[in-house]
Amino acid sequence: MTSPIVRFAPSPTGRIHIGNARVALFNFLFAVAHHGRFALRFDDTDFARSREEFARGIESDLAWLGVVPHAVFRQSERVALYEDAADRLRRSGRLYACYETAEELEKRRKMQQARGLPPIYDRAALRLGASDRAALEAAGRRPHWRFMLEPGVVEWNDLIRGPAHIDCAALSDPVLIREDGSFLYTLPSVVDDIDMGITHVIRGEDHVTNTAVQLQLARALAPQAAAPIFAHHNLLVGAGGEALSKRTGSLSIASLREEGYEPLAVAALATLTGSSDNIHALRSLEELAQSFDLSHVSRNPARFDPADLETLTHRTLALYEYRDVRERLEALTIVGRKAEPLWRAARGNLARFDDILTWWRVADGEIAPIREDDSFLKDAARLLPSEPWDETTWSVWTSDIKTATGRKGKALFHPLRLALTGAESGPELAALLPLIGRARALSRLAGTSE
Ligand code: GLU
């Protein structure tokens, strides 16, 4: 494949949720896997609802996930191109002015339905003469503009759905320009896809019908240009099958970040849910890109279970090497010679990254020891080997305690864990003990420091 150019084109009318992130990741991973380019394009021609703060928020949500675009565009800065395309369509008779109000259209649709006809726009505006239009304009009406579809079936080979076709006779001519002169997303999207040389349009299956319209538009505007290859993937739905919404903020990337989930866990789940690949933890997006394949995407809705985020965050953390998290540990002031061995000891015991602080305090700070059996702990303290300690110290020490006290199993180990860590469970004590060190261990076991 020659190197692909793809785009993620959100409208900045809210922050993105995990379903939107799925679209972004599909495009980004496709670009990474095929050494292509990934553009972030804000479809912000809806001036009433688009906000710059949402655009900035979406960029930072993507950055948190590790999705970094090669270029960022805003449609609001490219309106001259769309005006030019609209003029060309007007000149060729494919874009025509309509004056119906929303209420009039609604009434007409109801009448069509009552007569058993499909609710398709009847092109009444084409029958208006120059004087009718002048009269409507004089009465204060402003036109909206529709693209005249050609009759016939539009076909394409969808990378996910296989051979696809839409009969345009069943569609209304789409409105491209609103009464206030602003563009709906359809025309700008086609103009930009041509101008940017987009090779693959990977997006949700809610856009399948738009594809027929966009292919006709592309042919009308640039008959010579090769059409992009389309891939329409299943949509992510909630555990109960409900659609996700940008406006309600449900499962927004910002809220998942706030809740402390790992970005790679969110990315893996957003990508692998609803595919034939097992959902599994990863060390990098690069790794996810290597196994990413559009042909693995299923045709069924992708049901997303937030509970999987817990498991996957835990497993992702357990996979990280110290070098993967060094900077994040430094930000928590987990530094020095104990930082790396502590990470290795505790990484399998974390529900959230910040939980490492608990084990850092065990290794290098103050805790509240739980002393349940003072005389046993005093015996254990007496038997503590002298330093230097290493990962064998724990087994040497506990077998000495076993010999001296006759205890074994839980009765031997549990009181030691409670006193040394202040917790019921946690990382292997063989790994923690040398980090805790003799002085700390003594004071936790017996309340003394030598
Ligand atoms: N702005 C459109 C959306 O967010 C883009 C669709 C497309 O990828 O073409 O749904």
Short mmCIF file of C-alpha atoms and ligand atoms in Angstrom, two decimals:
data_model
loop_
_atom_site.label_atom_id
_atom_site.label_comp_id
_atom_site.label_asym_id
_atom_site.label_seq_id
_atom_site.Cartn_x
_atom_site.Cartn_y
_atom_site.Cartn_z
CA MET A 1 0.00 0.00 0.00
CA THR A 2 1.33 3.51 -0.79
CA SER A 3 1.43 5.41 2.45
CA PRO A 4 -2.11 6.29 3.48
CA ILE A 5 -3.41 9.68 4.60
CA VAL A 6 -6.28 9.51 7.06
CA ARG A 7 -8.13 11.96 9.24
CA PHE A 8 -10.16 12.14 12.43
CA ALA A 9 -12.79 14.84 11.97
CA PRO A 10 -14.68 15.61 15.17
CA SER A 11 -16.99 18.59 15.46
CA PRO A 12 -15.85 20.49 18.55
CA THR A 13 -19.31 20.64 20.12
CA GLY A 14 -18.33 18.69 23.24
CA ARG A 15 -15.47 16.58 24.60
CA ILE A 16 -14.89 13.18 23.05
CA HIS A 17 -16.10 9.93 24.62
CA ILE A 18 -14.63 6.48 24.29
CA GLY A 19 -16.66 5.82 21.11
CA ASN A 20 -15.17 8.90 19.42
CA ALA A 21 -11.74 7.83 20.65
CA ARG A 22 -12.35 4.52 18.88
CA VAL A 23 -12.70 6.36 15.53
CA ALA A 24 -9.57 8.42 16.24
CA LEU A 25 -7.59 5.33 17.23
CA PHE A 26 -8.69 3.30 14.22
CA ASN A 27 -7.39 6.05 11.95
CA PHE A 28 -4.24 6.71 13.95
CA LEU A 29 -3.31 3.02 14.30
CA PHE A 30 -3.99 2.45 10.61
CA ALA A 31 -1.60 5.33 9.78
CA VAL A 32 1.07 4.02 12.18
CA ALA A 33 0.77 0.44 10.93
CA HIS A 34 1.11 1.52 7.28
CA HIS A 35 3.63 4.35 7.79
CA GLY A 36 1.06 6.93 6.75
CA ARG A 37 -0.11 10.30 8.02
CA PHE A 38 -2.93 11.14 10.39
CA ALA A 39 -4.62 14.55 10.38
CA LEU A 40 -6.88 15.98 13.05
CA ARG A 41 -9.54 18.09 11.36
CA PHE A 42 -12.06 20.06 13.36
CA ASP A 43 -15.40 20.11 11.53
CA ASP A 44 -16.35 23.42 13.10
CA THR A 45 -18.55 25.09 10.49
CA ASP A 46 -21.52 24.97 12.88
CA PHE A 47 -20.67 28.30 14.47
CA ALA A 48 -23.53 28.16 16.93
CA ARG A 49 -22.33 24.95 18.63
CA SER A 50 -18.59 24.74 17.98
CA ARG A 51 -16.26 26.04 20.69
CA GLU A 52 -12.52 26.56 20.70
CA GLU A 53 -12.29 25.21 24.26
CA PHE A 54 -13.78 21.90 23.08
CA ALA A 55 -11.23 21.75 20.22
CA ARG A 56 -8.39 22.27 22.71
CA GLY A 57 -9.94 19.73 25.07
CA ILE A 58 -10.19 17.13 22.28
CA GLU A 59 -6.54 17.69 21.38
CA SER A 60 -5.48 17.11 24.96
CA ASP A 61 -7.75 14.05 25.30
CA LEU A 62 -6.08 12.59 22.21
CA ALA A 63 -2.60 13.47 23.47
CA TRP A 64 -3.36 11.71 26.76
CA LEU A 65 -4.26 8.60 24.76
CA GLY A 66 -1.00 8.91 22.80
CA VAL A 67 -2.73 9.95 19.58
CA VAL A 68 -0.59 12.73 18.12
CA PRO A 69 -1.62 14.15 14.73
CA HIS A 70 0.83 15.07 11.97
CA ALA A 71 -1.30 18.13 11.19
CA VAL A 72 -4.30 19.96 12.67
CA PHE A 73 -6.88 21.79 10.53
CA ARG A 74 -9.96 23.83 11.26
CA GLN A 75 -12.73 23.99 8.66
CA SER A 76 -13.68 27.45 9.91
CA GLU A 77 -10.36 28.66 8.43
CA ARG A 78 -11.03 27.09 5.03
CA VAL A 79 -14.47 28.52 4.18
CA ALA A 80 -13.21 30.21 0.97
CA LEU A 81 -12.54 26.76 -0.49
CA TYR A 82 -16.08 25.64 0.28
CA GLU A 83 -17.59 28.84 -1.18
CA ASP A 84 -15.65 28.19 -4.35
CA ALA A 85 -16.87 24.59 -4.56
CA ALA A 86 -20.45 25.73 -3.93
CA ASP A 87 -20.17 28.26 -6.78
CA ARG A 88 -18.96 25.57 -9.14
CA LEU A 89 -21.87 23.35 -8.18
CA ARG A 90 -24.33 26.23 -8.69
CA ARG A 91 -22.87 26.91 -12.13
CA SER A 92 -23.25 23.28 -13.15
CA GLY A 93 -26.83 23.23 -11.87
CA ARG A 94 -26.17 20.74 -9.08
CA LEU A 95 -26.78 23.14 -6.18
CA TYR A 96 -30.19 24.78 -6.01
CA ALA A 97 -31.91 27.27 -3.75
CA CYS A 98 -34.85 26.14 -1.59
CA TYR A 99 -37.12 28.31 0.54
CA GLU A 100 -39.27 25.90 2.52
CA THR A 101 -39.35 26.38 6.26
CA ALA A 102 -38.80 23.41 8.58
CA GLU A 103 -42.55 23.40 9.36
CA GLU A 104 -43.51 23.33 5.68
CA LEU A 105 -41.15 20.42 5.06
CA GLU A 106 -42.52 18.57 8.05
CA LYS A 107 -46.09 19.02 6.84
CA ARG A 108 -45.12 17.73 3.39
CA ARG A 109 -43.42 14.69 4.90
CA LYS A 110 -46.53 13.85 6.90
CA MET A 111 -48.69 14.08 3.78
CA GLN A 112 -46.33 11.82 1.85
CA GLN A 113 -46.38 9.30 4.67
CA ALA A 114 -50.19 9.43 4.85
CA ARG A 115 -50.27 8.57 1.14
CA GLY A 116 -47.81 5.73 1.67
CA LEU A 117 -45.01 7.54 -0.16
CA PRO A 118 -41.41 7.65 1.04
CA PRO A 119 -40.61 10.97 2.79
CA ILE A 120 -38.22 12.24 0.13
CA TYR A 121 -37.83 15.91 -0.74
CA ASP A 122 -39.96 16.50 -3.84
CA ARG A 123 -37.70 19.15 -5.46
CA ALA A 124 -40.58 21.64 -5.43
CA ALA A 125 -37.99 24.45 -5.32
CA LEU A 126 -36.85 23.58 -8.83
CA ARG A 127 -40.25 24.66 -10.13
CA LEU A 128 -39.89 28.18 -8.74
CA GLY A 129 -39.42 30.88 -11.34
CA ALA A 130 -37.21 33.96 -10.92
CA SER A 131 -40.21 36.04 -9.87
CA ASP A 132 -41.32 33.45 -7.26
CA ARG A 133 -37.83 33.56 -5.75
CA ALA A 134 -37.75 37.34 -5.81
CA ALA A 135 -41.11 37.44 -4.03
CA LEU A 136 -39.93 35.01 -1.36
CA GLU A 137 -36.75 37.01 -0.83
CA ALA A 138 -38.73 40.23 -0.63
CA ALA A 139 -40.84 38.58 2.08
CA GLY A 140 -37.63 38.03 4.07
CA ARG A 141 -37.01 34.36 3.22
CA ARG A 142 -33.38 33.28 2.81
CA PRO A 143 -32.55 30.18 0.78
CA HIS A 144 -30.92 27.01 1.95
CA TRP A 145 -29.13 25.03 -0.74
CA ARG A 146 -29.56 21.43 -1.79
CA PHE A 147 -27.29 19.20 -3.82
CA MET A 148 -29.11 17.51 -6.69
CA LEU A 149 -28.42 13.80 -6.49
CA GLU A 150 -28.20 11.78 -9.66
CA PRO A 151 -30.54 8.81 -9.71
CA GLY A 152 -28.95 5.41 -9.53
CA VAL A 153 -27.06 3.13 -7.20
CA VAL A 154 -23.73 4.20 -5.74
CA GLU A 155 -21.38 1.31 -5.06
CA TRP A 156 -18.12 1.01 -3.21
CA ASN A 157 -16.02 -1.71 -1.71
CA ASP A 158 -16.01 -1.11 2.02
CA LEU A 159 -12.83 -2.23 3.78
CA ILE A 160 -14.89 -3.52 6.70
CA ARG A 161 -18.36 -4.22 5.31
CA GLY A 162 -17.32 -5.54 1.91
CA PRO A 163 -19.28 -4.59 -1.26
CA ALA A 164 -21.74 -1.83 -0.30
CA HIS A 165 -24.36 0.06 -2.26
CA ILE A 166 -26.95 2.76 -1.69
CA ASP A 167 -29.81 3.57 -4.02
CA CYS A 168 -29.86 7.37 -4.29
CA ALA A 169 -33.45 7.33 -5.54
CA ALA A 170 -34.36 6.62 -1.90
CA LEU A 171 -32.58 9.75 -0.59
CA SER A 172 -33.62 13.40 -0.38
CA ASP A 173 -31.28 15.87 -2.02
CA PRO A 174 -29.08 16.81 0.93
CA VAL A 175 -28.92 20.37 2.25
CA LEU A 176 -25.33 21.60 1.96
CA ILE A 177 -25.74 25.22 3.03
CA ARG A 178 -28.06 26.52 5.76
CA GLU A 179 -30.24 29.59 5.55
CA ASP A 180 -27.66 31.63 7.45
CA GLY A 181 -25.04 30.76 4.80
CA SER A 182 -23.13 28.30 7.04
CA PHE A 183 -22.08 24.93 5.65
CA LEU A 184 -23.28 21.61 6.96
CA TYR A 185 -20.44 19.15 7.27
CA THR A 186 -21.06 17.27 3.97
CA LEU A 187 -19.55 19.63 1.38
CA PRO A 188 -16.57 20.84 3.47
CA SER A 189 -15.75 17.24 4.28
CA VAL A 190 -15.61 16.25 0.60
CA VAL A 191 -13.68 19.38 -0.40
CA ASP A 192 -11.14 18.74 2.36
CA ASP A 193 -10.81 15.04 1.67
CA ILE A 194 -9.97 15.87 -1.96
CA ASP A 195 -7.70 18.79 -1.06
CA MET A 196 -5.80 16.83 1.61
CA GLY A 197 -5.45 13.75 -0.56
CA ILE A 198 -7.23 11.57 2.02
CA THR A 199 -6.77 7.97 0.87
CA HIS A 200 -8.93 6.18 3.48
CA VAL A 201 -12.03 7.39 5.30
CA ILE A 202 -12.40 5.22 8.41
CA ARG A 203 -15.49 6.13 10.42
CA GLY A 204 -18.57 4.83 12.18
CA GLU A 205 -21.31 3.00 10.31
CA ASP A 206 -23.71 5.85 11.10
CA HIS A 207 -22.07 7.50 8.05
CA VAL A 208 -22.81 4.79 5.50
CA THR A 209 -25.61 6.75 3.80
CA ASN A 210 -23.48 9.90 3.73
CA THR A 211 -20.92 7.97 1.74
CA ALA A 212 -23.22 7.69 -1.27
CA VAL A 213 -23.85 11.44 -1.19
CA GLN A 214 -20.16 12.21 -0.68
CA LEU A 215 -19.12 9.97 -3.56
CA GLN A 216 -21.54 11.79 -5.86
CA LEU A 217 -20.28 15.16 -4.60
CA ALA A 218 -16.66 14.13 -5.11
CA ARG A 219 -17.43 13.07 -8.65
CA ALA A 220 -19.20 16.38 -9.33
CA LEU A 221 -16.31 18.44 -7.93
CA ALA A 222 -13.26 16.45 -9.06
CA PRO A 223 -14.21 13.83 -11.64
CA GLN A 224 -10.53 12.99 -12.16
CA ALA A 225 -9.59 12.43 -8.51
CA ALA A 226 -9.59 8.88 -7.16
CA ALA A 227 -12.26 8.45 -4.50
CA PRO A 228 -10.99 7.53 -1.02
CA ILE A 229 -11.41 3.99 0.21
CA PHE A 230 -14.16 3.81 2.84
CA ALA A 231 -14.26 1.67 5.96
CA HIS A 232 -17.32 1.85 8.20
CA HIS A 233 -16.93 0.24 11.58
CA ASN A 234 -19.43 -0.82 14.21
CA LEU A 235 -20.26 1.68 16.92
CA LEU A 236 -19.34 1.33 20.55
CA VAL A 237 -22.42 1.02 22.75
CA GLY A 238 -22.74 0.94 26.54
CA ALA A 239 -23.02 -2.27 28.54
CA GLY A 240 -26.83 -2.02 28.25
CA GLY A 241 -26.67 -1.51 24.47
CA GLU A 242 -27.29 2.26 24.73
CA ALA A 243 -25.61 4.76 22.37
CA LEU A 244 -22.88 6.96 23.83
CA SER A 245 -23.37 10.71 23.64
CA LYS A 246 -20.85 13.52 23.38
CA ARG A 247 -23.26 15.92 24.94
CA THR A 248 -24.03 14.03 28.13
CA GLY A 249 -20.34 13.44 28.73
CA SER A 250 -20.95 9.73 29.36
CA LEU A 251 -17.66 7.84 29.34
CA SER A 252 -15.81 10.94 28.23
CA ILE A 253 -12.07 10.56 27.90
CA ALA A 254 -11.68 13.44 30.37
CA SER A 255 -13.72 11.58 33.02
CA LEU A 256 -11.87 8.28 32.46
CA ARG A 257 -8.59 10.16 32.90
CA GLU A 258 -9.96 11.78 36.06
CA GLU A 259 -10.84 8.35 37.43
CA GLY A 260 -7.23 7.28 37.09
CA TYR A 261 -7.57 4.66 34.36
CA GLU A 262 -4.46 4.05 32.29
CA PRO A 263 -4.59 5.68 28.84
CA LEU A 264 -3.29 2.51 27.23
CA ALA A 265 -6.03 0.48 28.88
CA VAL A 266 -8.64 2.92 27.56
CA ALA A 267 -7.04 2.79 24.08
CA ALA A 268 -6.85 -1.01 24.04
CA LEU A 269 -10.46 -1.37 25.12
CA ALA A 270 -11.72 1.30 22.68
CA THR A 271 -9.90 -0.46 19.84
CA LEU A 272 -10.30 -4.16 20.60
CA THR A 273 -13.92 -4.20 21.80
CA GLY A 274 -16.12 -5.56 19.02
CA SER A 275 -13.28 -7.22 17.12
CA SER A 276 -12.11 -10.79 16.77
CA ASP A 277 -8.93 -9.93 18.72
CA ASN A 278 -8.83 -10.74 22.41
CA ILE A 279 -8.93 -7.75 24.69
CA HIS A 280 -5.51 -7.69 26.30
CA ALA A 281 -3.09 -5.32 28.00
CA LEU A 282 -0.27 -3.68 26.06
CA ARG A 283 2.92 -1.79 26.76
CA SER A 284 2.59 0.72 23.92
CA LEU A 285 0.28 2.01 21.18
CA GLU A 286 2.95 0.87 18.71
CA GLU A 287 2.30 -2.69 19.85
CA LEU A 288 -1.46 -2.18 19.38
CA ALA A 289 -0.79 -0.78 15.86
CA GLN A 290 1.20 -3.86 14.88
CA SER A 291 -1.74 -6.18 15.52
CA PHE A 292 -4.42 -3.74 14.33
CA ASP A 293 -6.36 -4.98 11.32
CA LEU A 294 -9.63 -3.52 10.00
CA SER A 295 -10.70 -6.94 8.78
CA HIS A 296 -10.91 -8.09 12.43
CA VAL A 297 -13.69 -5.60 13.18
CA SER A 298 -17.01 -7.34 13.69
CA ARG A 299 -20.32 -6.36 12.07
CA ASN A 300 -22.17 -6.54 15.40
CA PRO A 301 -22.41 -3.57 17.77
CA ALA A 302 -19.34 -3.30 19.97
CA ARG A 303 -20.61 -3.61 23.51
CA PHE A 304 -18.33 -1.85 25.91
CA ASP A 305 -18.15 -2.88 29.55
CA PRO A 306 -16.61 -0.23 31.84
CA ALA A 307 -15.74 -3.01 34.32
CA ASP A 308 -13.11 -4.14 31.82
CA LEU A 309 -11.31 -0.86 32.40
CA GLU A 310 -10.51 -1.93 35.97
CA THR A 311 -8.97 -5.22 34.94
CA LEU A 312 -7.17 -3.77 31.97
CA THR A 313 -5.73 -0.86 33.96
CA HIS A 314 -4.42 -3.31 36.56
CA ARG A 315 -2.91 -5.54 33.88
CA THR A 316 -1.43 -2.66 31.92
CA LEU A 317 0.37 -1.36 35.02
CA ALA A 318 1.73 -4.84 35.69
CA LEU A 319 3.32 -4.86 32.21
CA TYR A 320 5.21 -1.56 32.52
CA GLU A 321 8.94 -1.64 32.95
CA TYR A 322 10.54 1.02 35.14
CA ARG A 323 11.69 2.97 32.08
CA ASP A 324 8.08 3.21 30.88
CA VAL A 325 6.98 4.97 34.07
CA ARG A 326 10.14 6.62 35.37
CA GLU A 327 8.96 10.17 34.69
CA ARG A 328 5.57 9.54 36.22
CA LEU A 329 7.24 8.11 39.33
CA GLU A 330 9.51 11.15 39.55
CA ALA A 331 6.43 13.35 39.46
CA LEU A 332 5.27 11.52 42.60
CA THR A 333 8.79 12.05 44.07
CA ILE A 334 9.49 8.34 43.87
CA VAL A 335 13.21 8.60 43.11
CA GLY A 336 16.52 7.17 44.20
CA ARG A 337 17.95 3.66 44.35
CA LYS A 338 14.76 2.11 45.73
CA ALA A 339 12.51 3.46 42.98
CA GLU A 340 13.18 0.80 40.35
CA PRO A 341 13.14 -2.28 42.64
CA LEU A 342 9.98 -0.96 44.29
CA TRP A 343 8.29 -0.58 40.90
CA ARG A 344 9.22 -4.12 39.97
CA ALA A 345 7.99 -5.45 43.31
CA ALA A 346 4.68 -3.56 43.37
CA ARG A 347 3.58 -3.14 39.74
CA GLY A 348 1.41 -6.27 39.85
CA ASN A 349 -0.50 -4.96 42.88
CA LEU A 350 -1.85 -1.68 41.58
CA ALA A 351 -5.44 -0.82 40.76
CA ARG A 352 -4.33 2.71 39.80
CA PHE A 353 -0.91 4.15 39.10
CA ASP A 354 -1.03 6.38 42.19
CA ASP A 355 -1.42 3.31 44.42
CA ILE A 356 2.35 2.99 44.08
CA LEU A 357 2.57 5.72 46.74
CA THR A 358 1.19 3.30 49.33
CA TRP A 359 4.03 0.87 48.65
CA TRP A 360 6.56 3.67 48.47
CA ARG A 361 5.61 4.58 52.04
CA VAL A 362 6.03 0.93 53.03
CA ALA A 363 9.48 0.88 51.43
CA ASP A 364 10.71 4.31 52.35
CA GLY A 365 8.37 6.13 54.69
CA GLU A 366 6.03 5.90 57.63
CA ILE A 367 3.12 3.48 57.93
CA ALA A 368 0.81 2.37 60.73
CA PRO A 369 1.93 -1.22 61.48
CA ILE A 370 -0.77 -3.66 62.59
CA ARG A 371 0.64 -5.66 65.53
CA GLU A 372 -1.66 -8.54 66.38
CA ASP A 373 0.65 -10.84 68.27
CA ASP A 374 3.27 -8.90 70.20
CA SER A 375 5.28 -11.77 71.65
CA PHE A 376 5.53 -13.54 68.30
CA LEU A 377 6.61 -10.30 66.63
CA LYS A 378 9.25 -9.72 69.35
CA ASP A 379 10.66 -13.19 68.67
CA ALA A 380 10.66 -12.45 64.95
CA ALA A 381 12.42 -9.12 65.56
CA ARG A 382 15.12 -10.84 67.59
CA LEU A 383 15.79 -13.23 64.71
CA LEU A 384 16.13 -10.53 62.02
CA PRO A 385 19.38 -11.21 60.14
CA SER A 386 22.04 -8.55 60.03
CA GLU A 387 22.45 -6.49 56.87
CA PRO A 388 23.26 -6.43 53.94
CA TRP A 389 19.88 -7.80 52.82
CA ASP A 390 18.78 -9.14 49.52
CA GLU A 391 15.83 -11.09 48.10
CA THR A 392 16.91 -14.27 49.94
CA THR A 393 16.76 -12.60 53.36
CA TRP A 394 13.01 -13.18 53.73
CA SER A 395 13.24 -16.95 53.34
CA VAL A 396 16.32 -17.25 55.59
CA TRP A 397 14.60 -15.17 58.27
CA THR A 398 11.19 -16.88 58.11
CA SER A 399 12.69 -20.36 58.25
CA ASP A 400 14.61 -19.30 61.37
CA ILE A 401 11.32 -18.05 62.88
CA LYS A 402 9.62 -21.29 61.94
CA THR A 403 12.30 -23.33 63.69
CA ALA A 404 12.20 -21.14 66.79
CA THR A 405 8.41 -20.86 67.15
CA GLY A 406 7.06 -23.92 65.35
CA ARG A 407 4.68 -21.69 63.35
CA LYS A 408 4.09 -22.18 59.67
CA GLY A 409 1.83 -21.07 56.82
CA LYS A 410 -0.55 -18.22 57.43
CA ALA A 411 0.10 -18.17 61.19
CA LEU A 412 3.74 -17.48 60.44
CA PHE A 413 3.50 -15.09 57.49
CA HIS A 414 0.36 -13.08 58.07
CA PRO A 415 1.32 -11.32 61.33
CA LEU A 416 4.67 -10.42 59.74
CA ARG A 417 2.95 -8.89 56.68
CA LEU A 418 0.50 -6.91 58.84
CA ALA A 419 3.29 -5.48 60.96
CA LEU A 420 5.73 -4.77 58.13
CA THR A 421 3.29 -3.28 55.64
CA GLY A 422 0.17 -2.35 57.60
CA ALA A 423 -1.91 -4.20 55.00
CA GLU A 424 -3.64 -7.56 54.60
CA SER A 425 -2.10 -8.25 51.22
CA GLY A 426 0.38 -6.79 48.77
CA PRO A 427 3.61 -7.42 46.89
CA GLU A 428 5.95 -10.31 47.73
CA LEU A 429 7.66 -9.66 51.04
CA ALA A 430 10.86 -11.21 49.69
CA ALA A 431 11.07 -8.20 47.37
CA LEU A 432 9.82 -5.61 49.86
CA LEU A 433 11.90 -6.59 52.88
CA PRO A 434 15.30 -5.47 51.54
CA LEU A 435 13.71 -2.13 50.59
CA ILE A 436 12.15 -1.70 54.04
CA GLY A 437 15.57 -2.33 55.61
CA ARG A 438 16.49 -3.58 59.06
CA ALA A 439 15.88 -0.42 61.11
CA ARG A 440 12.36 0.11 59.76
CA ALA A 441 11.53 -3.57 60.03
CA LEU A 442 12.61 -3.63 63.67
CA SER A 443 10.56 -0.67 64.65
CA ARG A 444 7.47 -2.02 62.83
CA LEU A 445 7.79 -5.45 64.45
CA ALA A 446 8.63 -4.45 67.95
CA GLY A 447 8.09 -0.71 68.18
CA THR A 448 11.84 -0.27 68.85
CA SER A 449 14.71 0.84 66.72
CA GLU A 450 17.54 -1.51 67.84
N1 GLU B 1 -17.66 15.61 11.70
C1 GLU B 1 -18.11 14.32 11.31
C2 GLU B 1 -18.49 13.53 12.57
O1 GLU B 1 -17.98 13.85 13.62
C3 GLU B 1 -17.04 13.60 10.53
C4 GLU B 1 -17.47 12.36 9.86
C5 GLU B 1 -16.41 11.85 8.91
O2 GLU B 1 -15.46 11.24 9.41
O3 GLU B 1 -16.50 12.06 7.73
O4 GLU B 1 -19.30 12.64 12.53
#
